[in-house]
Every structure is written in C-alpha cells, then in structure tokens.
Amino acid sequence: MGEKRSAHPGAAGREAEAEGPASVRNVALIGPSGAGKTSLVESLALAAGAVERAGRVADGTTLSDHDESEHRQHRSVRLSLTPLRWQGCRLNLLDTPGYADFAGELHAGLHAADAALFVVSAASPLDGTARMLWRECERTAIPRALVVTHLDAPQADFEATAEACRSLPSDGDPDAVAPLHLPLAADGAPTALAWLLSRRVGDYADGSHVERTPATGQLPRIDEARGRLIESLIAQSEDEALMERYLAGEECDASTLVADLAAAIARGSFFPVLAAGPAPEGGGLGLGARELLEFAVAALPGPQRRRPVRARAYAGGGEAQLACDPQGPLAASVVQTSTDPYVGRVSLVRVFSGTLRPDDAVHVTGPTHGEEPGARTCEERIGGLSAPFGTRQSPAAGAVAGDVVSVAKLSSAETGDTLSAGGAPLLLETWPPPEPLLPTAVEAHGRSDEDKLSHGLARLVAEDPTMRLEQNSETGQLVLWCLGEAHLDVALERLGRRYGVHVDTVPYRVPLRETFASATSARGRLVKQSGGHGQYAVCEITVEPLAEGAGIEFVDEVVGGAVPRQFIPSVEKGVRAQAERGVTAGRPLVDLRVRLTDGKAHPVDSSDAAFQTAGALALRECAGRARVRLLEPVAELTVHVGEEYVGAVMSDLSARRGRVLGTRQATDGSGAAVSALVPERELGRYAVDLRALSHGTGRFSRSHAGHEPMPQQQAAKILEADLDEG
C-alpha cells in the first residue's frame, strides 16, 4: 500500500540549527484550560526527537518548567517556551495559559509569536472561554489554525467539533474554517490521519508513524472532505488561476494547494482544522504529531511575513519601521521576566531586528511606572543566551531577527522593555497588558518582613505588568492590584518562596471624602499667654457647600482691617490644611466655600502660626454645628458580556447601587457592552463576581467618574464605626 515507515521519530528533527529568519517559526498555543495544550507540546517534542518519552528529555530532566505551586488545579500560569527542530527549521512553541487570571501571559505569547495553534477539545463543546480567547487572537490579527484534541475521549466527534469551529470567526464567514485532516478510526478509536491535500494517510496504530495510501473504502469519504476543503481554500486565497483549473476539472497538485494554504493563513482569511492526540503512556507517537510538525514548517508564516514593527528613538525624533533583518539595527522585546534560584533574573526575549549575541552591550529602555513611556534607559552587557527546554537551558551562540531566546542577568530589564544597540536607544511599540481590577491590601506578616516587603513587591510587579502596586495616601494601605484570586494566590506564593517575604491580606478600604450638608458659621479663637510673647488670633468664617468637584474655595470678606492683611493667607493655609486632614475621621473635606468675615489680632502676640491654628479651629467648629455628609468615589464601568448575560449583569449592577447608562453592541462582535455608574465600594470583588456571573467570559473596564453623596443609612454606619474606633 505504499508504506513508508519512520525509522526513528526524531531523525528528521536532528538537523542543522536555524540559520536565518526563514528557518524560524514562532507558534503560540492558545486555548482554554484543559484543552490539552501542554500535552500537545509534549507530543510534538517526542515526534521531533527532543524527548525520549512524554515529558522527559534525554538527560532525565522534566519538560515542564513550572513550579509546583503553579500546577495547582492542573493549569499552567506562565508562558513557557519549547524550541524544537524539524526539517531544518527551529520551531519555537509558546505554550500560553488558558485561564483568565493569567491573561497577561497570553498577551505576551501573542506578541512573541507570528502564528498560533488554537487548541480545542473534542470532548467538550466550544464554551465562552474559547470564544473569548478567539476574540483576543482576532484583536492581534495573528494568523492561526485550529487543532482538535482528545479524540480518544468517549463521545468525541472530530467532524462535529470542526463544524462548531465554523462559528468562531467574527465576520460570520463559515467557509473560513475547514478540516485539513480527517481522523480514521479502527475499533472506534482514531489510529490514523488522512492529510486531505495529498491524499496520504499517517498510520499511528503501532505507536510509530507509517505513511501509506488510503484504503479503497476510505477514499470516498476522503475525496468528499477534500473537495470541500479545496473549494474553501481557493475562495479564501483568492487564487483565480487555481479556481479556473479546479472548475475545469484539472487535478490540483498538493504543492500548489499547500502554497495557497500558506498564503491564506498568512492573510488571516483561512483557519484550517487539524487533529492531534497525546503520546501513548506506554511509548510511541501521538496521533497527528508528524503531520502537525510538517504543517507548521510548510504552512504557518515565519517572522519575515510579519509586518514591520514600529520603533522610535528614546530621545525623541522620528519613527522607523523595522523589518525582520539580521543585519538591521538591534531591536528586541522582553516578553517575560522571571527569577531562577540559581541563575537569577532570566528574561525571555523576542528579537525583531538585528542579531543578539552574548557579551553585547545593549540599552535597556522602557517606561517608568506612572511616567511617560521612554522615561527610563540604562546600558547593560548581555550575559549568556540559552534556549530553554523545560528545566534545562541549552547555550545559544546568538539569536537572529525572528528568534526567541532566554537572556540571563539583565538586572534592570522588566517585561515590555526594549533591548537595542548602543548609540541611539530605541523603544518598540508595546502590547497593552490587561488592566488589573482586583484590589487586595497587604501588610507585612512580621517585623522581619517589613524591611523586605517593598523590594519584594516591586520585583513581582517588574516581572508581571498585569500587577500594579499602589500606596494609597488617603487610607495608608499598600494595595496590590491583580487580575483575579488565582493570580493573587500565585503572586503571594512567589513573594514568600522567592523573596522570603510573608504578608497578611486585610480588607481593602475605599478612600472616602466629606463635605458639609448645609451652610454654617463659627469662630476660631487661639489665646495663650505663658510669659514673653503669647499667641493671639481670632477669625470668624462662614462655610457653605459647593457642587461636586469644586474643591475648597477661600474668600476674603474682612473689612476695616479686623484681620491684618499679612495674616489672611495664614488663615487660608490653616483652613486648607485642616480640610486635607478632615474634621471627623481623617477623611479630606472637599467642595466648600469658606468665607473669612471677621476676626481680631494683637499687635504683639499675633503671628502666622497663630492665625493658621485659628483658621483650622474655626473649620472644626463648623463641623460641630453642621451635618457632615460622606462622599464616595464612583466609577464608570463598561462591561462586555455575551447577549445571554446582559440581563443578569444589569440586575447585578443595580444590586450594587449602580445606575445603568445604556447598552450597545460591542464593536468587536463579541456581544453587548453595558455602561453604568457604580460606587467603588461595591466593586472590590467585581472582577471575581463578573467572571462567575458570565461563566468566565465577561470583562470590564473602569474609570473614575467623581464623588457622590453616600446614602444616609450607610453613611450612618460608617460614622458610627468612626466613633467606636475613636
């Protein structure tokens, strides 16, 4: 039957190192948690001869490079790189997390890759999480193919799963998705795979790969599926010459079809569906592993087909478009930063232009947190370069444009920074990390942790741009913002394990403000005599509330010189300082007009300090005569959910004292966008609650919309608690 058996599964993989960008493929594996991405990486590594058996490299070290804590609940939480060699190509597989709490690692993987394999399970239907991840791929316009796994599971149906995948593209074109493979079953379990373009079958029945021609009884099914594939492929590639040949009944050779397939994938107009299975536990190759490696090399776009990246000079000036050229100026991006207990800081770097070599002097350029991009640069010398493979690091002589490599001991590099050559530092366009929206206040667990707390947290934030550290000046709390509870748990575990810092989490407090509910007047009087110069100052003020956002307005209405002119600024300074400190429980006082109407001074004992104190006393006296009203911050939310969750989201927002402003169709076709104003006190756990409400598919953004009066009943409870604490 024309059989051709692979003598050794890795024989074709042990070829020369990649010599240039044309010999590199950077492929991200995207998919929901549990879809089988990591198992697929292990199966491909086995087929490429990089491992002796699933999960175990030749020297006995493990393929997985995650810490034990990061394996909890069977989900990876970090982007991991597995470089393979196949048919003269270096294939960099970037395994991304499928859980929403670690979306920053997903974004980093999409930034580093030139193509993606979108992994779905035949054992479970396409859910909201899979569709959300597909939308993320669409936002980056990354070329991709789909891989169906778990074909050996009960009730698994490859063709039904492939049909369901036709609904993924947001443009609604079902012909953009078509199977490239057709699993062939024996005794109910798939043991072979038909490559439709070539009409060849890869048989994995005995654990090896045997290439043969299809059996006579299999040809009708293969030819029917092949015809549908070719029609979709020709339509999406817009190859008119091939269309004419096909309509004329001419046989289309496989090489021409593969060239059109590669062109359609690179354009982002066609998404073929492939099949794959894990490597058997007893040894042998996983179903479709060889075909998937060949597909990646022949049909997925390499770095040269990626659009040029934008780079601007650090010191200002023009902007350049950098192509993937090993001879061009060095421009590389730090896509991940981690800490190795033996090596120290390790940076995963994607080279977009030029060539990176050990001992090169480079500029590390990036934004300083809270400042304009490009506000930080320093020069460092590159340490060793390596290709990570699980727990093993293989030294690399260099990294050409298009490659991904690990760089050791870049002490100042943070995720998102740019590495460039000396002379004129460059700053590459960065990818926007998801905004952390879950706040948690932390405190040092013990005295020994206090000195190390700030440094440890700063290192965590430098490694992970989806975390944000905030020292809230109004509440005095140190707040760590994360993407979700799992993200927080892993962060605090790393903090303790890597940096020896242990913290306690405490309730997060939203900073409140105060104002007066009505106008009132009072006198501030300071009269002290204790030998020598005394202190004397009297001032009378009238306070009235202003509109939200007006701040503190001070008006001088003194007549007849009752308060000497040189002391009027002193009264204002004292009033403003007391307003900043608050008049009840340390909350700032805002939105008031303070009118200085009268006062008294002493020719000897009056002073700047005395009138500052009198102004502060007068404001405190006013607080005792008028009702103080609490103001709470309000956020404007935009919540993106599927149409089926809009009603539940609106009800939940109303229960949080929110005011829904309206709904509209999301611009990316992912459902609806609900806008609302919601008190920030009601949003502490909204990132977690929305995920539960929308089955993991909802997302939201927020912005400060101002302050509004707190309902009297809730304000009374807070003021009562203030008295208890006092």
XYZ file of C-alpha atoms in Angstrom:
726
model
C 0.000 0.000 0.000
C 2.947 2.323 -0.477
C 4.012 2.281 3.165
C 6.909 4.441 4.357
C 7.921 3.894 7.988
C 9.933 6.409 10.030
C 12.979 4.556 11.331
C 13.247 6.945 14.264
C 10.678 9.575 15.173
C 13.280 12.260 15.665
C 15.501 11.536 12.672
C 14.136 14.394 10.609
C 14.298 16.721 13.576
C 18.021 16.471 14.246
C 19.120 18.835 11.527
C 21.189 21.972 11.462
C 20.391 24.937 13.619
C 18.202 27.605 12.069
C 20.443 29.980 10.125
C 18.071 32.872 9.499
C 14.528 34.170 9.921
C 13.250 31.971 7.079
C 14.161 28.934 9.188
C 12.247 30.071 12.294
C 8.598 29.504 13.239
C 7.254 31.137 16.412
C 3.949 29.481 17.244
C 1.740 30.248 20.257
C -0.578 27.557 21.576
C -3.860 29.182 22.587
C -6.888 27.540 24.128
C -8.981 27.092 27.265
C -7.524 25.446 30.330
C -7.824 21.678 29.960
C -7.911 21.703 26.151
C -4.634 19.763 26.008
C -2.059 22.400 25.020
C 0.751 21.149 27.248
C 0.118 17.511 26.273
C 0.264 18.589 22.634
C 3.637 20.278 23.194
C 4.966 17.074 24.756
C 3.639 15.004 21.854
C 5.316 17.290 19.311
C 8.579 17.237 21.283
C 8.514 13.441 21.225
C 7.829 13.344 17.479
C 10.667 15.807 16.841
C 13.109 13.635 18.793
C 13.602 16.231 21.520
C 12.452 13.876 24.280
C 12.803 10.158 24.888
C 9.275 9.812 26.214
C 6.442 12.189 27.011
C 7.572 14.846 29.470
C 11.175 13.598 29.832
C 14.184 14.959 27.915
C 17.280 12.953 27.104
C 19.202 13.822 30.279
C 16.274 12.901 32.529
C 15.125 16.431 33.380
C 11.464 17.261 33.050
C 9.875 19.050 30.131
C 7.567 21.166 32.313
C 9.284 24.250 33.719
C 6.565 25.381 36.120
C 6.861 25.470 39.898
C 4.743 23.024 41.859
C 2.523 25.837 43.115
C 1.852 26.803 39.530
C 0.478 23.342 38.775
C -2.359 23.603 41.238
C -5.710 22.661 39.777
C -3.853 21.377 36.674
C -3.348 24.723 34.992
C -0.191 26.435 33.852
C 0.139 30.026 34.853
C 3.239 31.116 32.966
C 4.157 31.407 29.321
C 6.664 28.647 28.508
C 8.953 28.195 25.518
C 9.761 24.809 23.982
C 12.144 25.026 20.985
C 12.126 22.090 18.562
C 13.926 21.377 15.288
C 12.150 19.913 12.324
C 13.103 19.726 8.663
C 15.780 22.401 9.026
C 13.514 24.765 10.946
C 13.636 25.977 14.518
C 10.097 25.701 15.844
C 9.537 27.806 18.980
C 6.368 26.611 20.718
C 4.980 29.176 23.168
C 2.515 27.466 25.498
C 0.143 30.092 26.957
C -2.198 29.831 29.960
C -5.867 29.303 29.238
C -7.152 30.813 32.477
C -8.359 34.420 32.547
C -6.349 35.297 35.665
C -3.149 34.921 33.637
C -4.199 36.790 30.514
C -1.001 38.828 30.656
C 0.994 35.718 29.773
C -1.392 35.113 26.860
C -0.825 38.633 25.545
C 2.943 38.188 25.876
C 2.754 34.944 23.895
C 0.730 36.579 21.134
C 3.270 39.409 20.985
C 6.207 37.000 20.684
C 4.587 34.656 18.130
C 3.993 35.009 14.400
C 1.236 32.387 14.234
C -0.974 30.440 16.613
C -2.410 26.980 17.037
C -5.835 27.354 18.638
C -6.427 24.186 20.639
C -9.961 22.914 21.275
C -11.135 19.672 22.833
C -13.414 17.237 21.035
C -14.559 16.078 24.479
C -16.279 19.359 25.378
C -18.266 21.910 23.382
C -16.902 25.315 22.479
C -17.638 27.462 25.515
C -17.500 31.163 26.251
C -13.864 30.983 27.328
C -12.821 29.540 23.967
C -14.721 32.269 22.138
C -13.178 34.934 24.355
C -9.689 33.631 23.578
C -10.509 33.586 19.863
C -11.517 37.263 20.120
C -8.128 38.006 21.710
C -6.459 36.380 18.712
C -8.627 38.417 16.362
C -7.641 41.651 18.122
C -3.991 40.927 17.377
C -4.810 39.630 13.854
C -2.427 36.714 14.378
C -2.591 34.001 11.665
C -3.828 30.745 13.158
C -5.018 27.207 12.658
C -7.187 25.057 14.904
C -6.135 21.763 16.485
C -8.752 19.337 17.823
C -7.530 17.183 20.726
C -8.977 14.468 22.996
C -10.200 12.444 20.020
C -9.962 9.277 22.107
C -12.453 10.557 24.697
C -15.937 8.998 24.907
C -18.435 10.810 22.673
C -15.608 12.696 20.922
C -16.570 13.742 17.404
C -13.950 15.447 15.238
C -16.320 16.454 12.449
C -18.890 17.890 14.854
C -16.171 19.883 16.620
C -14.821 21.154 13.298
C -18.339 22.190 12.312
C -18.761 24.085 15.606
C -15.484 25.911 14.949
C -17.023 27.430 11.813
C -18.923 29.823 14.089
C -15.767 31.284 15.650
C -14.781 33.990 13.088
C -16.498 37.246 13.972
C -17.058 38.126 10.309
C -19.508 35.229 10.147
C -17.867 33.510 7.166
C -18.213 29.737 7.790
C -16.055 28.906 4.747
C -13.056 30.431 6.533
C -12.830 27.248 8.651
C -12.410 23.775 7.119
C -10.761 20.492 8.163
C -7.285 19.825 6.807
C -7.091 16.402 8.437
C -9.580 13.570 8.683
C -9.127 11.087 11.564
C -9.657 7.459 10.604
C -10.854 5.100 13.304
C -10.265 1.423 13.942
C -12.464 -0.310 16.522
C -13.965 3.070 17.471
C -10.659 4.815 18.291
C -8.791 7.030 15.789
C -5.472 5.417 14.853
C -4.702 7.123 11.548
C -4.979 10.523 9.944
C -5.702 11.425 6.328
C -3.865 14.522 5.042
C -6.552 15.761 2.649
C -4.381 17.869 0.344
C -2.047 14.982 -0.513
C -4.484 12.075 -0.042
C -1.863 10.362 2.113
C -2.590 8.607 5.414
C -0.382 8.690 8.507
C -0.960 5.481 10.446
C -0.121 5.515 14.181
C -1.662 2.159 15.096
C 1.560 0.640 16.448
C 2.955 3.837 18.053
C 5.172 4.713 15.108
C 4.362 6.767 12.027
C 3.678 4.824 8.841
C 2.740 6.751 5.717
C 0.509 4.884 3.272
C -2.145 5.355 0.662
C -5.794 5.249 1.786
C -7.713 2.006 1.733
C -10.276 1.716 -1.053
C -13.178 2.027 1.351
C -11.767 5.239 2.805
C -11.382 7.114 -0.497
C -14.997 8.334 -0.972
C -15.053 9.982 2.460
C -11.594 11.470 1.948
C -12.425 12.792 -1.538
C -15.664 14.390 -0.323
C -13.892 16.195 2.518
C -11.018 17.136 0.199
C -13.380 18.735 -2.296
C -14.972 20.918 0.394
C -11.530 21.892 1.652
C -10.232 22.890 -1.780
C -13.312 24.985 -2.534
C -12.959 26.859 0.754
C -9.214 27.260 0.289
C -9.477 28.638 -3.229
C -12.207 31.079 -2.157
C -10.159 32.372 0.789
C -6.816 32.529 -1.047
C -8.455 34.363 -3.996
C -6.281 32.402 -6.430
C -8.246 32.891 -9.667
C -5.883 30.738 -11.741
C -6.326 27.815 -9.372
C -10.078 28.375 -9.351
C -10.201 28.110 -13.153
C -8.147 24.913 -13.093
C -10.370 23.412 -10.417
C -13.606 24.304 -12.191
C -12.202 22.825 -15.408
C -11.795 19.508 -13.611
C -7.999 19.658 -13.579
C -6.279 17.855 -10.698
C -4.674 20.279 -8.238
C -1.282 19.068 -7.042
C -0.519 19.123 -3.329
C 2.408 21.579 -3.555
C 0.227 24.227 -5.227
C -2.509 23.717 -2.652
C -0.046 23.988 0.239
C 1.305 27.262 -1.208
C -2.241 28.650 -1.383
C -2.912 27.331 2.117
C 0.128 29.183 3.474
C -0.920 32.396 1.700
C -4.496 32.233 3.020
C -3.329 31.551 6.601
C -0.833 34.425 6.471
C -3.591 36.780 5.277
C -5.742 35.733 8.219
C -8.584 34.708 5.960
C -8.453 30.919 6.414
C -8.230 28.756 9.530
C -7.647 25.059 8.797
C -8.673 22.449 11.365
C -6.136 19.755 12.253
C -6.316 16.770 14.590
C -3.856 15.580 17.208
C -3.646 13.145 20.072
C -1.307 12.781 23.062
C 1.629 10.410 23.080
C 0.593 6.977 24.458
C 1.600 6.354 28.066
C 3.418 3.164 27.124
C 5.514 4.947 24.494
C 5.083 5.832 20.827
C 3.963 8.827 18.830
C 0.773 10.779 19.347
C -1.798 10.840 16.567
C -1.087 13.591 14.028
C 2.168 14.750 15.627
C 4.266 14.319 12.467
C 1.625 15.963 10.279
C 1.342 18.892 12.662
C 5.105 19.479 12.628
C 5.155 19.358 8.828
C 2.183 21.714 8.673
C 3.873 24.234 10.981
C 7.001 24.317 8.834
C 5.252 24.340 5.440
C 2.144 26.450 6.032
C 2.496 28.694 9.093
C 4.077 32.105 8.430
C 7.581 32.805 9.654
C 8.848 36.057 11.162
C 9.703 37.530 7.756
C 5.996 37.644 6.875
C 5.163 39.660 9.987
C 4.525 43.325 9.419
C 7.479 45.577 10.353
C 7.490 46.741 13.953
C 7.403 50.411 14.843
C 10.356 51.790 16.776
C 11.047 55.314 17.903
C 14.193 56.886 19.283
C 14.338 57.112 23.057
C 15.467 60.738 22.961
C 12.655 61.768 20.620
C 12.778 62.228 16.886
C 11.448 60.125 14.087
C 9.817 56.740 13.996
C 11.181 53.818 11.989
C 9.638 50.642 10.588
C 11.986 47.741 11.302
C 11.810 44.649 9.115
C 12.931 41.199 10.225
C 16.549 41.595 9.085
C 19.508 40.004 10.939
C 21.728 42.776 9.541
C 19.435 45.575 10.705
C 19.672 47.603 13.916
C 19.169 45.542 17.064
C 15.639 45.781 18.430
C 14.310 43.123 20.793
C 11.448 42.987 23.277
C 11.401 41.427 26.751
C 8.224 39.328 26.706
C 8.643 37.702 30.129
C 10.759 38.196 33.232
C 11.295 35.507 35.841
C 13.708 34.628 38.621
C 15.736 31.418 38.693
C 17.056 30.370 42.113
C 20.463 29.518 40.603
C 20.827 31.912 37.657
C 18.977 34.953 38.992
C 16.840 37.085 36.725
C 16.046 35.491 33.353
C 14.425 37.441 30.508
C 12.589 35.789 27.623
C 13.366 37.964 24.613
C 11.919 38.148 21.092
C 14.364 39.618 18.572
C 12.562 41.650 15.903
C 15.574 43.145 14.108
C 19.332 42.633 14.145
C 21.231 39.872 15.915
C 21.712 39.436 19.654
C 24.961 37.849 20.880
C 26.451 37.063 24.294
C 28.533 39.886 25.809
C 26.862 42.520 23.607
C 26.412 45.926 25.222
C 22.756 46.902 24.912
C 20.432 49.673 26.020
C 17.502 48.556 28.160
C 14.720 51.047 27.547
C 11.213 51.181 28.942
C 8.618 53.281 30.711
C 8.975 54.281 34.326
C 5.774 53.399 36.168
C 3.497 56.404 36.308
C 5.545 58.457 33.837
C 5.659 58.934 30.097
C 6.928 55.947 28.043
C 10.624 56.107 27.380
C 11.448 57.691 30.720
C 13.969 55.004 31.732
C 17.083 53.708 29.996
C 20.364 52.196 31.056
C 23.193 50.258 29.454
C 23.884 46.631 30.338
C 26.024 43.831 28.991
C 24.271 40.711 27.774
C 25.118 37.592 29.752
C 24.646 34.098 28.418
C 21.988 33.280 25.821
C 20.147 29.993 26.037
C 17.288 28.043 24.558
C 15.124 26.903 27.479
C 13.741 23.399 27.354
C 11.838 22.564 30.488
C 14.238 22.616 33.424
C 17.242 22.560 31.082
C 18.964 25.551 29.445
C 20.957 24.908 26.252
C 23.583 27.592 25.497
C 22.966 29.566 22.305
C 25.640 31.289 20.226
C 23.270 34.047 19.192
C 19.716 34.948 18.257
C 18.895 36.318 14.813
C 15.927 38.508 13.946
C 12.758 36.485 14.425
C 14.107 34.183 17.137
C 13.076 33.848 20.793
C 15.781 33.261 23.386
C 16.457 33.471 27.134
C 18.882 36.118 28.405
C 20.406 35.789 31.858
C 21.196 38.504 34.399
C 19.616 41.562 32.798
C 19.221 43.134 36.218
C 17.279 46.217 35.122
C 15.069 44.658 32.430
C 11.329 44.466 33.007
C 8.619 42.823 30.940
C 7.829 45.060 27.972
C 11.259 46.722 27.832
C 13.236 47.140 24.618
C 16.806 45.979 24.040
C 18.713 47.956 21.407
C 22.296 48.610 20.393
C 24.407 51.462 21.711
C 24.324 54.897 20.190
C 20.660 55.777 19.854
C 18.409 53.663 22.126
C 15.118 52.546 20.587
C 11.712 51.973 22.090
C 9.485 49.373 20.402
C 5.726 49.536 20.390
C 4.444 47.508 23.318
C 1.425 45.290 23.714
C -1.262 46.547 26.112
C -1.451 44.238 29.144
C -4.893 43.676 30.674
C -5.748 46.091 33.465
C -5.620 44.571 36.974
C -9.004 45.214 38.594
C -8.972 43.155 41.809
C -7.525 45.153 44.757
C -6.063 43.489 47.853
C -4.500 45.345 50.778
C -1.408 43.637 52.182
C 0.639 44.061 55.348
C 3.928 42.540 56.448
C 3.291 39.387 58.453
C 6.062 40.055 60.942
C 8.774 42.523 61.805
C 11.322 40.620 59.736
C 9.122 41.013 56.629
C 8.732 44.788 56.873
C 12.160 45.695 55.515
C 11.877 43.299 52.549
C 8.216 43.974 51.683
C 8.607 46.928 49.316
C 11.554 45.378 47.472
C 9.819 42.009 47.041
C 6.584 43.541 45.777
C 8.498 45.797 43.385
C 10.252 42.736 41.932
C 6.909 40.977 41.450
C 5.441 43.953 39.615
C 8.550 44.262 37.430
C 8.131 40.610 36.375
C 4.402 40.858 35.746
C 2.964 44.026 34.134
C -0.571 42.800 34.897
C 0.065 43.590 38.582
C 0.004 47.101 39.980
C 1.266 48.277 43.351
C -0.364 51.296 44.960
C 0.481 53.123 48.180
C -2.824 54.811 48.966
C -2.032 58.098 50.671
C -5.595 58.585 51.958
C -6.072 55.187 53.620
C -2.409 54.416 54.257
C -2.835 50.945 52.757
C -0.419 49.129 50.469
C -2.647 47.739 47.712
C -1.726 45.027 45.206
C -3.978 45.004 42.124
C -4.277 41.651 40.308
C -6.415 40.048 37.595
C -8.158 37.578 39.898
C -7.909 35.441 43.002
C -5.726 32.758 41.413
C -3.393 35.469 40.121
C -3.173 36.901 43.647
C -2.553 33.487 45.239
C 0.320 32.709 42.879
C 1.806 36.196 43.379
C 1.820 35.921 47.175
C 3.221 32.405 46.972
C 6.065 33.607 44.760
C 6.648 36.501 47.127
C 7.177 34.107 50.014
C 9.098 31.420 48.140
C 11.418 33.554 46.015
C 11.938 36.635 48.154
C 11.235 35.312 51.650
C 8.511 37.893 52.293
C 5.301 36.812 54.006
C 2.246 39.055 54.072
C -1.250 39.144 55.500
C -4.203 40.319 53.455
C -6.541 42.810 55.104
C -9.865 44.325 53.949
C -9.388 46.887 51.213
C -10.677 50.332 52.162
C -12.049 52.711 49.563
C -10.979 56.276 50.393
C -13.982 58.475 51.225
C -14.321 62.234 51.423
C -16.519 64.609 53.370
C -18.417 67.824 52.805
C -20.999 69.889 54.690
C -24.672 69.348 54.010
C -25.592 72.967 54.824
C -24.090 76.373 55.462
C -22.876 77.330 58.934
C -20.637 79.816 60.738
C -18.155 79.509 63.582
C -15.293 81.266 65.313
C -11.771 80.017 65.760
C -10.058 81.516 68.779
C -6.493 80.982 69.965
C -5.477 82.985 73.066
C -2.461 81.771 75.043
C -0.172 83.705 77.389
C 2.687 81.931 79.115
C 5.371 84.543 79.605
C 7.007 86.511 76.858
C 5.220 86.621 73.546
C 1.848 84.856 73.640
C -0.352 83.561 70.860
C -3.408 85.501 69.806
C -5.652 85.066 66.796
C -9.408 85.150 66.282
C -11.179 84.557 62.986
C -14.798 84.061 62.031
C -15.744 82.062 58.984
C -18.882 81.030 57.143
C -18.864 77.715 55.288
C -21.258 76.658 52.538
C -21.256 73.552 50.307
C -20.383 73.744 46.617
C -21.029 71.488 43.645
C -19.127 68.219 43.311
C -15.579 68.720 42.124
C -15.303 72.379 43.140
C -12.665 71.752 45.807
C -12.012 74.334 48.543
C -12.692 77.959 47.667
C -11.470 80.667 50.087
C -12.968 84.160 50.014
C -11.691 87.180 51.957
C -14.602 89.347 53.143
C -12.866 91.106 56.045
C -13.495 94.866 56.281
C -11.860 97.508 58.414
C -8.641 95.573 58.929
C -10.077 93.312 61.647
C -7.606 90.717 60.417
C -4.392 92.343 59.185
C -3.699 91.731 55.524
C -0.492 89.790 56.200
C -2.415 87.196 58.223
C -5.240 86.467 55.771
C -3.094 83.964 53.785
C -2.282 82.339 57.139
C -5.989 81.781 57.841
C -6.411 80.264 54.369
C -3.414 77.997 54.879
C -4.802 76.748 58.183
C -8.264 76.142 56.685
C -6.876 74.194 53.738
C -4.572 72.114 55.929
C -7.471 71.183 58.229
C -9.661 70.344 55.223
C -6.951 67.988 53.968
C -6.737 66.304 57.381
C -10.527 66.100 57.688
C -12.783 67.036 60.571
C -14.087 63.648 61.766
C -12.047 60.546 60.956
C -9.187 61.837 58.820
C -11.096 61.978 55.540
C -10.425 65.020 53.315
C -13.052 67.759 53.327
C -13.969 68.949 49.821
C -16.361 71.100 47.814
C -16.722 74.041 50.203
C -16.634 77.813 50.027
C -15.020 79.279 53.136
C -15.625 82.990 53.691
C -13.481 84.857 56.202
C -15.857 87.510 57.578
C -14.247 88.921 60.736
C -11.536 88.480 63.318
C -9.219 90.073 65.823
C -5.483 90.455 66.131
C -2.989 91.563 68.786
C -0.178 93.954 67.871
C 2.422 91.796 69.672
C 1.069 88.240 70.162
C -0.477 87.634 66.720
C 1.577 85.580 64.271
C 1.369 83.496 61.145
C 1.239 80.277 63.173
C -1.476 81.630 65.476
C -3.800 82.534 62.574
C -3.157 79.179 60.880
C -4.283 77.469 64.078
C -7.311 79.777 64.432
C -8.406 79.034 60.850
C -8.186 75.293 61.492
C -10.116 75.631 64.768
C -12.849 77.615 63.027
C -13.345 74.890 60.417
C -13.533 72.232 63.127
C -16.116 74.295 64.998
C -18.218 74.487 61.819
C -18.122 70.697 61.612
C -19.669 70.504 65.063
C -22.560 72.736 64.033
C -23.448 71.299 60.609
C -24.175 67.822 59.364
C -21.165 66.255 57.683
C -22.016 64.326 54.550
C -19.852 61.431 53.323
C -18.864 61.335 49.656
C -17.867 58.070 47.997
C -15.964 57.652 44.718
C -17.994 56.470 41.751
C -16.590 54.585 38.766
C -17.899 54.446 35.233
C -17.942 50.813 34.141
C -18.131 49.344 30.669
C -18.966 45.646 30.953
C -18.527 43.386 27.906
C -20.565 40.182 28.007
C -22.435 37.879 25.682
C -26.026 38.765 24.887
C -27.293 35.949 27.095
C -25.742 37.547 30.200
C -26.885 41.151 29.725
C -29.972 40.823 31.931
C -28.052 39.194 34.783
C -25.294 41.812 34.585
C -27.770 44.705 34.690
C -29.574 43.195 37.699
C -26.264 42.688 39.482
C -25.183 46.287 38.809
C -28.479 47.577 40.206
C -27.948 45.492 43.346
C -24.587 47.243 43.718
C -26.358 50.639 43.765
C -25.303 51.183 40.169
C -27.096 53.299 37.568
C -27.146 51.698 34.137
C -26.469 54.316 31.465
C -27.208 52.147 28.460
C -26.258 49.131 26.377
C -24.854 48.802 22.891
C -23.428 46.165 20.593
C -19.731 45.548 21.169
C -17.621 46.817 18.284
C -15.740 43.506 18.025
C -18.944 41.478 17.649
C -18.406 39.689 20.954
C -21.799 40.568 22.451
C -23.004 43.649 24.277
C -21.369 46.470 26.216
C -23.219 47.716 29.301
C -22.290 51.140 30.701
C -23.060 52.076 34.292
C -22.050 54.320 37.188
C -21.282 52.248 40.280
C -19.895 53.228 43.717
C -16.338 51.931 44.061
C -17.172 50.464 47.475
C -19.325 47.935 45.614
C -16.589 46.913 43.178
C -13.957 45.350 45.435
C -14.604 41.800 44.160
C -16.371 42.637 40.927
C -13.577 41.095 38.822
C -14.281 37.745 40.506
C -18.060 38.085 40.643
C -18.417 39.059 36.971
C -16.375 36.051 35.936
C -18.709 33.767 37.914
C -21.788 35.536 36.570
C -20.724 35.225 32.930
C -19.096 31.765 33.145
C -15.643 33.237 32.729
C -16.366 35.276 29.607
C -17.145 38.766 30.938
C -14.636 41.584 31.118
C -14.902 45.196 32.132
C -13.021 48.465 32.224
C -13.423 51.251 34.723
C -12.571 54.915 35.083
C -13.052 57.389 37.890
C -16.246 59.392 37.405
C -16.158 61.592 40.529
C -17.680 61.528 44.014
C -21.311 61.328 45.058
C -23.091 61.530 48.452
C -23.347 58.190 50.200
C -26.859 57.046 51.187
C -27.639 58.237 54.696
C -28.160 54.771 56.144
C -24.756 53.516 55.003
C -23.062 56.766 55.953
C -24.517 56.498 59.460
C -22.960 53.044 59.907
C -19.539 54.340 58.873
C -19.753 57.384 61.136
C -20.869 55.143 63.991
C -17.871 52.899 63.371
C -15.653 56.001 63.451
C -16.977 56.849 66.914
C -16.373 53.283 68.112
C -12.786 53.368 66.887
C -12.300 56.804 68.418
